[in-house]
């Protein structure tokens, strides 16, 4: 009997492996070998050193680092990625490096356009932020509460926001303005993306709403399955009742 594939957990922007601890503990308790990775420079505390290191860092750097880690495993892993981690999983799939992917409110890939007024408003906010791609922006509480933590109690919103840190502005540019990215960093080669993917989308996510997530999943045809999770926000793996989403993910994995 083949052993279970290992699972690699990937976090979102401004974050760290702590945002994936609930799922990591869940799958480890069910016999999976689990690895929670930290993106380049994200282990550094908030400081001038961290900002200097992050400036100019690309999503490609994150993908290359995860790919190098996967090369050291004895088989292709399942990747469970949140937000940016879901995008990284898709890019890894197009390199033929993963067995399957569970994407929790995945960030958009090249060619995915906004479907809601709130998404378009978020893009306009970045446009008004100056040359943010040459910076390492931090996380604004009001923006995060409105877009990513909108179904959570205020106390939990503050607890999460306080643990988030700065992110490469170049990464944010590649995410939100892929049409102007000369490197086309987030472009997926669908001819090479063969791994099955489960797109999990919180119905109340304002960052990547279900209407946008579904259009992204549809581009994979039969390789992708889409599931909308009622009443959940962008950080739904940290919401009360996350166990049901983890179990849904496990059930899907066991069918692959």
Short mmCIF file of C-alpha atoms in Angstrom, two decimals:
data_model
loop_
_atom_site.label_atom_id
_atom_site.label_comp_id
_atom_site.label_asym_id
_atom_site.label_seq_id
_atom_site.Cartn_x
_atom_site.Cartn_y
_atom_site.Cartn_z
CA UNK A 1 0.00 0.00 0.00
CA UNK A 2 1.32 3.44 -0.93
CA UNK A 3 1.99 5.78 1.95
CA UNK A 4 0.01 8.97 2.27
CA UNK A 5 1.59 11.86 0.40
CA UNK A 6 3.10 14.54 2.62
CA UNK A 7 1.24 17.82 3.00
CA UNK A 8 2.88 21.22 2.57
CA UNK A 9 1.03 24.17 4.12
CA UNK A 10 1.47 27.63 2.61
CA UNK A 11 0.31 30.87 4.21
CA UNK A 12 -0.88 34.14 2.70
CA UNK A 13 0.60 37.62 2.37
CA UNK A 14 1.83 39.45 5.50
CA UNK A 15 1.41 36.22 7.45
CA UNK A 16 3.27 33.14 8.67
CA UNK A 17 2.76 29.42 9.32
CA UNK A 18 0.66 30.22 12.42
CA UNK A 19 -2.28 30.98 10.11
CA UNK A 20 -2.23 27.33 9.00
CA UNK A 21 -1.75 25.71 12.43
CA UNK A 22 -5.38 24.57 12.76
CA UNK A 23 -5.23 22.59 9.52
CA UNK A 24 -1.69 21.36 10.13
CA UNK A 25 -2.64 19.94 13.53
CA UNK A 26 -5.80 18.39 12.07
CA UNK A 27 -3.98 16.53 9.29
CA UNK A 28 -1.02 15.55 11.45
CA UNK A 29 -3.41 13.92 13.91
CA UNK A 30 -4.74 11.85 11.00
CA UNK A 31 -1.40 10.41 10.09
CA UNK A 32 -0.10 12.82 7.48
CA UNK A 33 3.48 14.05 7.38
CA UNK A 34 3.01 17.82 7.57
CA UNK A 35 5.33 20.69 6.67
CA UNK A 36 4.46 24.35 7.30
CA UNK A 37 6.73 26.61 5.29
CA UNK A 38 7.67 30.25 5.79
CA UNK A 39 8.21 32.48 2.75
CA UNK A 40 11.53 34.16 2.19
CA UNK A 41 12.31 36.82 4.86
CA UNK A 42 8.97 36.27 6.65
CA UNK A 43 10.76 34.80 9.66
CA UNK A 44 12.21 38.26 10.38
CA UNK A 45 10.43 40.41 12.99
CA UNK A 46 9.05 43.81 12.03
CA UNK A 47 12.13 45.94 11.54
CA UNK A 48 14.08 47.98 9.03
CA UNK A 49 16.03 44.80 8.25
CA UNK A 50 12.82 42.98 7.29
CA UNK A 51 11.62 45.86 5.12
CA UNK A 52 14.95 46.07 3.30
CA UNK A 53 14.94 42.32 2.70
CA UNK A 54 11.35 42.22 1.41
CA UNK A 55 11.59 45.13 -1.02
CA UNK A 56 11.74 43.74 -4.54
CA UNK A 57 11.03 40.16 -3.47
CA UNK A 58 8.79 38.39 -6.01
CA UNK A 59 6.18 35.67 -5.88
CA UNK A 60 8.60 33.75 -8.11
CA UNK A 61 11.09 33.77 -5.23
CA UNK A 62 8.49 32.17 -2.97
CA UNK A 63 7.58 29.58 -5.62
CA UNK A 64 11.24 28.74 -6.25
CA UNK A 65 11.87 28.29 -2.52
CA UNK A 66 8.88 25.98 -2.08
CA UNK A 67 9.87 24.04 -5.21
CA UNK A 68 13.37 23.53 -3.78
CA UNK A 69 11.83 22.18 -0.56
CA UNK A 70 9.54 19.83 -2.50
CA UNK A 71 12.55 18.49 -4.41
CA UNK A 72 13.85 17.16 -1.08
CA UNK A 73 10.69 15.17 -0.36
CA UNK A 74 10.38 11.54 -1.42
CA UNK A 75 7.14 12.10 -3.34
CA UNK A 76 4.98 14.87 -4.72
CA UNK A 77 3.04 16.47 -1.87
CA UNK A 78 -0.45 17.74 -1.42
CA UNK A 79 -0.32 21.51 -0.97
CA UNK A 80 -2.88 23.27 1.21
CA UNK A 81 -2.53 26.98 0.63
CA UNK A 82 -4.36 30.00 1.94
CA UNK A 83 -4.71 33.17 -0.16
CA UNK A 84 -1.27 33.74 -1.72
CA UNK A 85 -0.51 30.14 -0.76
CA UNK A 86 -3.30 29.00 -3.06
CA UNK A 87 -1.76 30.94 -5.92
CA UNK A 88 1.68 29.46 -5.18
CA UNK A 89 0.07 26.00 -5.24
CA UNK A 90 -1.33 26.69 -8.70
CA UNK A 91 2.08 27.77 -9.99
CA UNK A 92 3.67 24.67 -8.48
CA UNK A 93 1.04 22.57 -10.26
CA UNK A 94 2.03 24.10 -13.58
CA UNK A 95 5.58 22.91 -12.86
CA UNK A 96 4.28 19.38 -12.27
CA UNK A 97 5.46 19.39 -8.65
CA UNK A 98 2.34 18.57 -6.62
CA UNK A 99 0.00 15.61 -6.23
CA UNK A 100 -3.06 17.77 -5.46
CA UNK A 101 -3.96 21.15 -4.03
CA UNK A 102 -6.52 22.48 -1.57
CA UNK A 103 -6.86 26.22 -2.10
CA UNK A 104 -8.43 28.24 0.72
CA UNK A 105 -9.65 31.54 -0.74
CA UNK A 106 -6.83 31.48 -3.28
CA UNK A 107 -5.39 34.73 -4.59
CA UNK A 108 -6.05 35.33 -8.28
CA UNK A 109 -3.85 34.15 -11.12
CA UNK A 110 -2.98 36.04 -14.29
CA UNK A 111 -6.10 36.56 -16.40
CA UNK A 112 -8.59 36.63 -13.51
CA UNK A 113 -10.51 39.92 -13.37
CA UNK A 114 -12.55 41.39 -10.50
CA UNK A 115 -16.24 40.51 -10.40
CA UNK A 116 -17.37 42.82 -7.58
CA UNK A 117 -17.29 46.53 -6.79
CA UNK A 118 -15.36 45.86 -3.56
CA UNK A 119 -12.58 44.12 -5.47
CA UNK A 120 -12.33 47.05 -7.87
CA UNK A 121 -12.30 49.48 -4.93
CA UNK A 122 -9.41 47.56 -3.36
CA UNK A 123 -7.42 47.91 -6.56
CA UNK A 124 -8.08 51.66 -6.57
CA UNK A 125 -6.79 51.91 -3.00
CA UNK A 126 -3.50 50.39 -4.07
CA UNK A 127 -3.34 52.80 -7.02
CA UNK A 128 -3.53 55.70 -4.58
CA UNK A 129 -0.74 54.34 -2.36
CA UNK A 130 2.14 55.70 -4.40
CA UNK A 131 4.96 53.44 -5.60
CA UNK A 132 3.99 50.68 -3.20
CA UNK A 133 5.82 48.07 -5.30
CA UNK A 134 9.07 49.67 -4.10
CA UNK A 135 8.02 49.39 -0.46
CA UNK A 136 7.15 46.74 2.13
CA UNK A 137 3.64 47.77 3.25
CA UNK A 138 2.14 46.72 6.55
CA UNK A 139 -1.41 45.60 7.25
CA UNK A 140 -4.11 48.24 7.82
CA UNK A 141 -6.65 47.12 10.42
CA UNK A 142 -9.72 48.84 8.98
CA UNK A 143 -9.04 47.47 5.52
CA UNK A 144 -8.37 43.97 6.81
CA UNK A 145 -11.49 43.99 9.01
CA UNK A 146 -13.67 45.05 6.08
CA UNK A 147 -12.22 42.69 3.48
CA UNK A 148 -10.66 39.68 5.16
CA UNK A 149 -11.99 39.30 8.72
CA UNK A 150 -15.50 40.68 8.24
CA UNK A 151 -17.39 37.75 9.80
CA UNK A 152 -15.23 37.57 12.95
CA UNK A 153 -15.69 39.20 16.36
CA UNK A 154 -13.73 42.46 16.66
CA UNK A 155 -11.49 41.03 19.38
CA UNK A 156 -10.37 38.22 17.07
CA UNK A 157 -9.92 40.68 14.21
CA UNK A 158 -7.44 42.66 16.32
CA UNK A 159 -5.65 39.51 17.50
CA UNK A 160 -5.05 38.37 13.93
CA UNK A 161 -4.13 41.79 12.59
CA UNK A 162 -1.63 42.31 15.42
CA UNK A 163 0.22 39.15 14.35
CA UNK A 164 0.41 40.08 10.67
CA UNK A 165 3.43 41.95 9.41
CA UNK A 166 4.85 43.66 6.34
CA UNK A 167 4.88 42.19 2.84
CA UNK A 168 6.82 42.81 -0.34
CA UNK A 169 5.10 45.53 -2.34
CA UNK A 170 6.36 43.82 -5.48
CA UNK A 171 4.40 40.72 -4.47
CA UNK A 172 1.25 42.80 -3.98
CA UNK A 173 1.79 44.42 -7.38
CA UNK A 174 2.14 41.01 -9.04
CA UNK A 175 -1.09 39.90 -7.35
CA UNK A 176 -3.34 42.85 -8.06
CA UNK A 177 -1.84 44.25 -11.26
CA UNK A 178 -0.81 41.13 -13.16
CA UNK A 179 -1.76 42.86 -16.45
CA UNK A 180 1.14 45.32 -15.96
CA UNK A 181 3.67 42.77 -14.70
CA UNK A 182 6.27 42.48 -17.47
CA UNK A 183 7.37 39.12 -16.05
CA UNK A 184 3.82 37.70 -16.02
CA UNK A 185 4.72 36.12 -12.68
CA UNK A 186 1.29 34.68 -11.87
CA UNK A 187 0.60 33.16 -15.29
CA UNK A 188 -0.30 29.46 -15.11
CA UNK A 189 0.66 27.11 -17.94
CA UNK A 190 -2.57 25.12 -18.09
CA UNK A 191 -1.05 22.61 -20.51
CA UNK A 192 1.28 21.50 -17.71
CA UNK A 193 -1.07 21.89 -14.71
CA UNK A 194 -2.34 18.34 -14.18
CA UNK A 195 -2.91 18.16 -10.42
CA UNK A 196 -6.51 18.06 -9.14
CA UNK A 197 -7.45 21.20 -7.21
CA UNK A 198 -10.15 21.96 -4.66
CA UNK A 199 -11.12 25.64 -4.54
CA UNK A 200 -12.69 26.50 -1.17
CA UNK A 201 -14.31 29.93 -1.17
CA UNK A 202 -15.87 31.71 1.80
CA UNK A 203 -19.21 33.21 0.81
CA UNK A 204 -18.36 36.44 2.66
CA UNK A 205 -14.79 36.79 1.43
CA UNK A 206 -14.41 40.31 0.02
CA UNK A 207 -10.78 39.89 -1.12
CA UNK A 208 -11.48 37.03 -3.54
CA UNK A 209 -15.27 36.57 -3.53
CA UNK A 210 -16.85 33.31 -4.70
CA UNK A 211 -17.85 34.82 -8.05
CA UNK A 212 -14.18 35.52 -8.79
CA UNK A 213 -12.88 32.29 -7.31
CA UNK A 214 -15.30 30.26 -9.43
CA UNK A 215 -14.11 31.90 -12.66
CA UNK A 216 -10.56 30.93 -11.70
CA UNK A 217 -11.53 27.33 -10.93
CA UNK A 218 -13.45 27.05 -14.21
CA UNK A 219 -10.25 27.59 -16.17
CA UNK A 220 -9.03 24.17 -15.04
CA UNK A 221 -12.06 22.31 -16.35
CA UNK A 222 -12.51 18.86 -14.84
CA UNK A 223 -9.29 19.15 -12.83
CA UNK A 224 -10.86 21.60 -10.38
CA UNK A 225 -13.71 21.30 -7.92
CA UNK A 226 -15.28 24.43 -6.45
CA UNK A 227 -17.04 24.66 -3.09
CA UNK A 228 -18.55 27.77 -1.52
CA UNK A 229 -18.48 27.75 2.29
CA UNK A 230 -21.48 29.68 3.68
CA UNK A 231 -20.91 32.55 6.09
CA UNK A 232 -17.10 32.43 5.99
CA UNK A 233 -14.52 35.16 5.41
CA UNK A 234 -11.07 35.23 3.82
CA UNK A 235 -9.40 33.77 6.92
CA UNK A 236 -11.94 31.01 7.38
CA UNK A 237 -9.33 28.48 8.55
CA UNK A 238 -9.14 30.55 11.76
CA UNK A 239 -12.89 30.91 12.29
CA UNK A 240 -14.95 28.92 14.77
CA UNK A 241 -16.02 25.70 13.06
CA UNK A 242 -12.90 25.43 10.89
CA UNK A 243 -12.92 21.69 11.62
CA UNK A 244 -15.80 21.20 9.17
CA UNK A 245 -13.74 22.78 6.39
CA UNK A 246 -10.71 20.67 7.29
CA UNK A 247 -12.86 17.53 7.21
CA UNK A 248 -14.28 18.55 3.83
CA UNK A 249 -10.71 18.94 2.60
CA UNK A 250 -9.73 15.52 3.96
CA UNK A 251 -12.72 13.85 2.35
CA UNK A 252 -11.77 15.36 -1.00
CA UNK A 253 -8.10 14.36 -0.61
CA UNK A 254 -9.07 10.77 0.13
CA UNK A 255 -11.02 10.64 -3.14
CA UNK A 256 -7.99 11.61 -5.20
#
